[in-house]
């Protein structure tokens, strides 16, 4: 199916349709989303979450060759609310979560090109100062590649025989281990030792897991400040990585905590939000506006011409990554993919 899609896109590009749609949509704003960089084999484990610096490099080169203008998020949001002249093909670069690998691998790519970007920081993981437990546990189970396991030395929920042949089985073990770590984990070193002990029982060595590289950690305050001083705006991705659907008081507390943690580092008040995992409800715009937030991005692809008081809380964004073929990226950024979606919607 993907091969058919790529053939169609190749034909469209050869016929000059990408160029035509770039011209037709030259005033529309694009928002791109990335997550972490790649420091080992993480991109094979999760191609949406971790991408090589070379991929970002190639994307930015294409955008610059085709005359896209990389602009800050704040400027784009202002732009969407007025009719003033715009730079050609205005594009915003956003990065979610706050992975150390974003700082280590992707930030230098932007620095070399002197491009602005936005980091939507999930402050819970940031202040935890240890590897992201969810992702590290999923990685261990992926790396182990086992259909069965016998774990010992934790608690009744973790210990014993586990069927890992299904994703439900893997999820059950990861969930039990996560709970154990949250109850027992202390320092970063202690958590890493526990993760290594767990991984070893699944046949994954400490060297393979390579927690010392910090590939599953988040940025530290000094690294965040360095990014901010080099053109990154640090914005809101919640304190916990979850939008509390239907629970406005929780949203308020979560955003206040996220803003406070960013403020503690000495950074300006963060006012742009990114829905964790794209989840939101129909009242989100009212709730966020009341909390002083000025925009929010989703995970729904599309180009943006204008955004009124409501629409700026549901901004389209394209999730790029190792799982996206260069032709799909070009089609999306040229506005051809948006045209196809509209066509399909009407048909
Ligand atoms: Zn996220």
Coordinates of C-alpha atoms and ligand atoms in Angstrom, one line a residue:
X1 CA 0.0 0.0 0.0
X2 CA 2.8 2.3 1.0
X3 CA 4.6 1.5 -2.3
X4 CA 1.5 2.5 -4.3
X5 CA 1.2 5.8 -2.3
X6 CA 4.9 6.6 -2.9
X7 CA 4.5 5.8 -6.7
X8 CA 1.6 8.3 -6.9
X9 CA 3.6 10.9 -5.0
X10 CA 6.6 10.4 -7.2
X11 CA 4.5 10.9 -10.3
X12 CA 2.9 14.0 -8.8
X13 CA 6.3 15.5 -8.0
X14 CA 7.6 14.7 -11.5
X15 CA 4.5 16.4 -13.0
X16 CA 5.4 19.6 -11.0
X17 CA 2.4 19.3 -8.6
X18 CA 4.5 19.7 -5.5
X19 CA 6.0 22.9 -6.9
X20 CA 2.5 24.2 -7.9
X21 CA 1.0 23.5 -4.5
X22 CA 3.9 25.2 -2.8
X23 CA 3.2 28.3 -4.8
X24 CA -0.6 28.1 -4.1
X25 CA 0.0 27.6 -0.4
X26 CA 3.0 30.0 0.0
X27 CA 1.3 32.1 2.7
X28 CA 0.1 29.2 4.8
X29 CA 1.9 28.3 8.0
X30 CA 3.3 24.9 8.6
X31 CA 4.2 23.5 12.0
X32 CA 6.6 20.5 12.2
X33 CA 7.0 18.2 15.1
X34 CA 10.0 16.1 16.2
X35 CA 10.9 14.4 19.4
X36 CA 14.3 13.0 20.4
X37 CA 17.5 12.4 18.6
X38 CA 19.1 9.0 18.2
X39 CA 22.2 7.9 20.2
X40 CA 22.2 4.1 19.6
X41 CA 19.5 1.9 18.1
X42 CA 16.5 3.8 19.5
X43 CA 15.2 4.8 16.1
X44 CA 14.8 1.2 15.2
X45 CA 12.8 0.7 18.4
X46 CA 10.6 3.7 17.9
X47 CA 11.0 5.5 14.6
X48 CA 8.4 8.2 15.6
X49 CA 10.1 9.2 18.8
X50 CA 13.8 9.1 17.9
X51 CA 15.4 10.4 14.7
X52 CA 19.0 10.7 13.5
X53 CA 20.6 14.2 13.2
X54 CA 21.1 13.3 9.5
X55 CA 17.4 13.1 8.9
X56 CA 16.7 16.5 10.4
X57 CA 19.7 17.8 8.5
X58 CA 18.2 16.5 5.2
X59 CA 14.8 17.9 5.9
X60 CA 16.1 21.3 6.8
X61 CA 18.3 21.4 3.7
X62 CA 15.3 20.6 1.5
X63 CA 13.2 23.3 3.2
X64 CA 15.9 25.9 2.7
X65 CA 16.5 24.8 -0.9
X66 CA 12.8 25.3 -1.6
X67 CA 12.7 28.7 0.0
X68 CA 10.8 27.9 3.2
X69 CA 11.1 30.5 6.0
X70 CA 11.7 29.0 9.4
X71 CA 10.1 31.3 12.0
X72 CA 9.5 31.2 15.7
X73 CA 6.2 29.8 17.0
X74 CA 5.2 33.1 18.7
X75 CA 5.6 34.9 15.4
X76 CA 3.6 32.3 13.6
X77 CA 0.7 32.5 16.1
X78 CA 0.6 36.3 15.7
X79 CA 0.7 35.9 11.9
X80 CA -2.3 33.6 11.9
X81 CA -4.3 36.3 13.6
X82 CA -3.7 39.1 11.0
X83 CA -3.6 39.9 7.3
X84 CA -0.1 41.4 7.2
X85 CA 2.3 40.2 4.5
X86 CA 4.0 37.0 5.4
X87 CA 7.4 35.4 4.6
X88 CA 7.3 32.8 1.9
X89 CA 6.2 29.3 3.1
X90 CA 6.4 30.1 6.9
X91 CA 7.4 27.1 8.9
X92 CA 7.8 26.4 12.6
X93 CA 10.0 23.7 14.1
X94 CA 8.8 22.2 17.3
X95 CA 10.3 19.4 19.4
X96 CA 8.2 17.5 22.1
X97 CA 9.0 16.2 25.5
X98 CA 12.6 17.5 26.2
X99 CA 14.8 14.4 25.6
X100 CA 18.5 14.8 26.3
X101 CA 19.1 13.3 22.8
X102 CA 17.2 16.4 21.4
X103 CA 19.8 18.6 23.0
X104 CA 22.7 16.3 22.1
X105 CA 21.8 15.4 18.6
X106 CA 19.3 17.7 17.1
X107 CA 20.0 21.1 18.8
X108 CA 23.5 21.3 17.1
X109 CA 21.8 20.9 13.7
X110 CA 19.7 24.0 14.3
X111 CA 22.5 25.8 15.9
X112 CA 24.7 25.4 12.8
X113 CA 21.9 26.8 10.7
X114 CA 20.9 29.4 13.2
X115 CA 17.3 28.4 13.2
X116 CA 14.7 29.1 15.9
X117 CA 12.8 26.3 17.4
X118 CA 10.3 25.5 20.2
X119 CA 10.7 22.8 22.8
X120 CA 7.5 21.7 24.5
X121 CA 8.8 20.5 27.8
X122 CA 7.2 17.8 29.9
X123 CA 8.4 19.1 33.3
X124 CA 7.6 15.9 35.3
X125 CA 10.2 13.9 33.4
X126 CA 12.5 17.0 33.4
X127 CA 12.6 17.4 37.2
X128 CA 12.7 13.6 37.8
X129 CA 16.3 13.6 36.5
X130 CA 16.4 10.0 35.5
X131 CA 15.6 7.9 32.4
X132 CA 12.0 8.0 31.2
X133 CA 10.7 4.8 32.8
X134 CA 7.9 4.0 30.3
X135 CA 10.1 4.3 27.3
X136 CA 13.1 2.6 28.9
X137 CA 11.0 -0.4 29.9
X138 CA 9.4 -0.7 26.4
X139 CA 12.9 -0.5 24.9
X140 CA 14.1 -3.3 27.2
X141 CA 11.2 -5.6 26.1
X142 CA 11.7 -4.7 22.5
X143 CA 15.5 -5.3 22.7
X144 CA 15.0 -8.6 24.5
X145 CA 12.7 -9.9 21.7
X146 CA 11.6 -12.7 24.0
X147 CA 8.3 -14.6 23.9
X148 CA 8.6 -15.6 27.5
X149 CA 10.5 -14.5 30.6
X150 CA 10.9 -15.5 34.2
X151 CA 11.7 -12.5 36.5
X152 CA 12.8 -12.7 40.1
X153 CA 13.8 -10.3 42.8
X154 CA 11.2 -7.5 42.6
X155 CA 7.6 -8.0 44.0
X156 CA 4.7 -10.3 43.4
X157 CA 3.5 -8.2 40.5
X158 CA 6.8 -8.5 38.6
X159 CA 8.2 -11.8 39.7
X160 CA 7.3 -15.0 38.0
X161 CA 6.7 -16.3 34.5
X162 CA 5.5 -13.9 31.8
X163 CA 4.1 -14.5 28.4
X164 CA 5.7 -11.8 26.2
X165 CA 4.4 -13.1 22.9
X166 CA 1.6 -10.5 22.8
X167 CA 1.7 -6.7 23.2
X168 CA -0.8 -7.1 26.1
X169 CA 1.7 -9.4 27.9
X170 CA 4.5 -7.0 27.4
X171 CA 2.4 -4.1 28.6
X172 CA 1.4 -6.0 31.7
X173 CA 5.0 -6.7 32.7
X174 CA 6.2 -3.1 31.8
X175 CA 3.3 -1.8 33.9
X176 CA 4.1 -3.9 36.9
X177 CA 7.8 -3.0 36.7
X178 CA 6.9 0.7 36.4
X179 CA 4.9 0.6 39.5
X180 CA 7.7 -1.2 41.3
X181 CA 10.2 1.4 40.2
X182 CA 8.0 4.3 41.2
X183 CA 7.6 2.8 44.7
X184 CA 11.2 1.8 45.2
X185 CA 13.3 4.0 43.0
X186 CA 15.4 6.8 44.6
X187 CA 18.4 8.3 43.0
X188 CA 19.2 8.2 39.2
X189 CA 21.9 5.6 40.0
X190 CA 19.5 3.5 42.0
X191 CA 16.9 3.5 39.2
X192 CA 19.5 2.7 36.6
X193 CA 20.8 -0.2 38.6
X194 CA 17.2 -1.6 39.0
X195 CA 16.6 -1.2 35.3
X196 CA 19.8 -3.0 34.5
X197 CA 18.9 -5.8 36.9
X198 CA 15.6 -6.2 35.2
X199 CA 17.1 -6.0 31.7
X200 CA 19.7 -8.6 32.5
X201 CA 17.0 -11.1 33.3
X202 CA 15.6 -10.6 29.8
X203 CA 19.1 -11.1 28.3
X204 CA 19.8 -7.4 27.7
X205 CA 23.2 -6.4 29.1
X206 CA 24.0 -3.1 30.8
X207 CA 26.3 -2.2 27.9
X208 CA 23.5 -2.8 25.4
X209 CA 21.0 -0.8 27.5
X210 CA 23.6 2.0 27.8
X211 CA 21.8 4.2 30.4
X212 CA 25.1 6.0 31.0
X213 CA 24.7 7.7 27.6
X214 CA 21.5 9.3 29.0
X215 CA 19.7 8.3 25.8
X216 CA 16.4 7.9 27.7
X217 CA 16.9 10.9 30.0
X218 CA 15.6 14.4 29.7
X219 CA 17.6 17.6 29.5
X220 CA 19.1 19.1 32.6
X221 CA 18.5 22.7 33.6
X222 CA 21.9 23.9 32.3
X223 CA 21.2 22.2 28.9
X224 CA 17.8 23.8 28.7
X225 CA 19.3 27.2 29.4
X226 CA 21.8 26.6 26.7
X227 CA 19.1 25.8 24.2
X228 CA 17.1 28.9 25.3
X229 CA 20.1 31.1 24.8
X230 CA 20.5 29.8 21.2
X231 CA 17.1 30.6 19.8
X232 CA 14.8 28.0 21.4
X233 CA 11.6 29.0 23.2
X234 CA 10.7 26.6 26.0
X235 CA 7.0 26.0 26.1
X236 CA 4.4 23.8 27.9
X237 CA 3.8 20.1 27.5
X238 CA 2.3 19.6 30.9
X239 CA 3.9 18.4 34.1
X240 CA 2.5 14.9 33.7
X241 CA 2.4 13.7 30.1
X242 CA -1.4 13.5 29.9
X243 CA -4.2 15.9 29.1
X244 CA -6.9 15.4 31.9
X245 CA -9.9 15.1 29.7
X246 CA -13.0 16.4 31.4
X247 CA -11.1 17.5 34.6
X248 CA -10.4 21.3 34.3
X249 CA -9.1 21.6 37.8
X250 CA -6.4 19.0 37.1
X251 CA -5.5 20.8 33.8
X252 CA -5.1 24.1 35.7
X253 CA -2.9 22.5 38.4
X254 CA -0.8 20.6 35.8
X255 CA -0.2 23.7 33.6
X256 CA 0.6 25.9 36.7
X257 CA 3.2 23.3 37.8
X258 CA 4.7 23.1 34.3
X259 CA 4.9 26.9 34.1
X260 CA 6.4 27.1 37.6
X261 CA 9.1 24.5 36.8
X262 CA 10.1 26.4 33.6
X263 CA 10.1 29.6 35.6
X264 CA 12.4 28.1 38.3
X265 CA 15.1 27.6 35.7
X266 CA 15.0 31.3 35.0
X267 CA 13.1 31.2 31.7
X268 CA 10.3 33.5 30.6
X269 CA 6.7 32.6 31.3
X270 CA 5.7 29.8 28.9
X271 CA 2.4 30.5 27.2
X272 CA 2.2 28.0 24.3
X273 CA 0.9 24.5 24.9
X274 CA 1.2 21.2 23.1
X275 CA -1.4 18.5 23.9
X276 CA 0.4 15.4 25.3
X277 CA -0.2 12.6 22.8
X278 CA -2.5 15.1 21.0
X279 CA -5.4 14.4 23.4
X280 CA -7.8 17.2 24.1
X281 CA -11.5 17.9 24.6
X282 CA -14.0 20.3 23.1
X283 CA -13.6 22.8 25.9
X284 CA -9.8 22.9 25.7
X285 CA -9.8 26.4 24.0
X286 CA -11.8 28.0 26.8
X287 CA -9.9 26.3 29.6
X288 CA -6.5 27.2 28.1
X289 CA -7.5 30.8 27.3
X290 CA -8.7 31.3 31.0
X291 CA -5.3 30.0 32.1
X292 CA -3.4 32.6 30.0
X293 CA -2.3 30.2 27.3
X294 CA -2.1 31.8 23.8
X295 CA -1.9 28.7 21.5
X296 CA -2.0 24.9 21.5
X297 CA -0.8 22.4 18.9
X298 CA -2.3 19.1 18.0
X299 CA -1.0 16.0 16.2
X300 CA -3.4 16.5 13.3
X301 CA -1.6 17.4 10.0
X302 CA -2.6 20.4 7.9
X303 CA -1.6 23.8 6.7
X304 CA -2.8 27.0 8.5
X305 CA -4.1 30.1 6.7
X306 CA -5.8 31.9 9.6
X307 CA -6.6 31.0 13.2
X308 CA -9.3 32.8 15.2
X309 CA -9.6 33.0 19.0
X310 CA -10.8 29.4 19.0
X311 CA -8.7 27.9 16.2
X312 CA -5.4 28.9 17.7
X313 CA -5.9 26.3 20.4
X314 CA -6.2 23.5 17.9
X315 CA -3.3 24.2 15.5
X316 CA -2.4 21.5 13.0
X317 CA 1.0 20.0 13.2
X318 CA 2.8 17.4 11.1
X319 CA 4.7 14.7 13.0
X320 CA 7.8 14.0 11.1
X321 CA 10.3 11.2 11.8
X322 CA 12.2 8.2 10.6
X323 CA 8.9 6.6 9.7
X324 CA 8.1 9.3 7.1
X325 CA 9.5 8.8 3.6
X326 CA 11.2 11.9 2.1
X327 CA 8.4 11.9 -0.6
X328 CA 5.7 12.0 2.1
X329 CA 7.5 14.8 3.8
X330 CA 7.8 16.8 0.6
X331 CA 4.2 16.2 -0.2
X332 CA 3.1 17.3 3.2
X333 CA 5.2 20.4 3.3
X334 CA 4.3 21.4 -0.3
X335 CA 0.6 21.3 0.6
X336 CA -0.1 18.4 -1.8
X337 CA -1.0 16.0 1.0
X338 CA -3.4 18.6 2.4
X339 CA -5.1 18.8 -1.0
X340 CA -5.4 15.0 -1.2
X341 CA -7.0 15.0 2.3
X342 CA -9.5 17.6 1.3
X343 CA -10.3 15.7 -1.8
X344 CA -10.8 12.5 0.1
X345 CA -13.0 14.4 2.7
X346 CA -15.3 15.7 -0.1
X347 CA -15.5 12.5 -2.0
Ligands
LIG1 ZN1 5.0 14.2 24.2

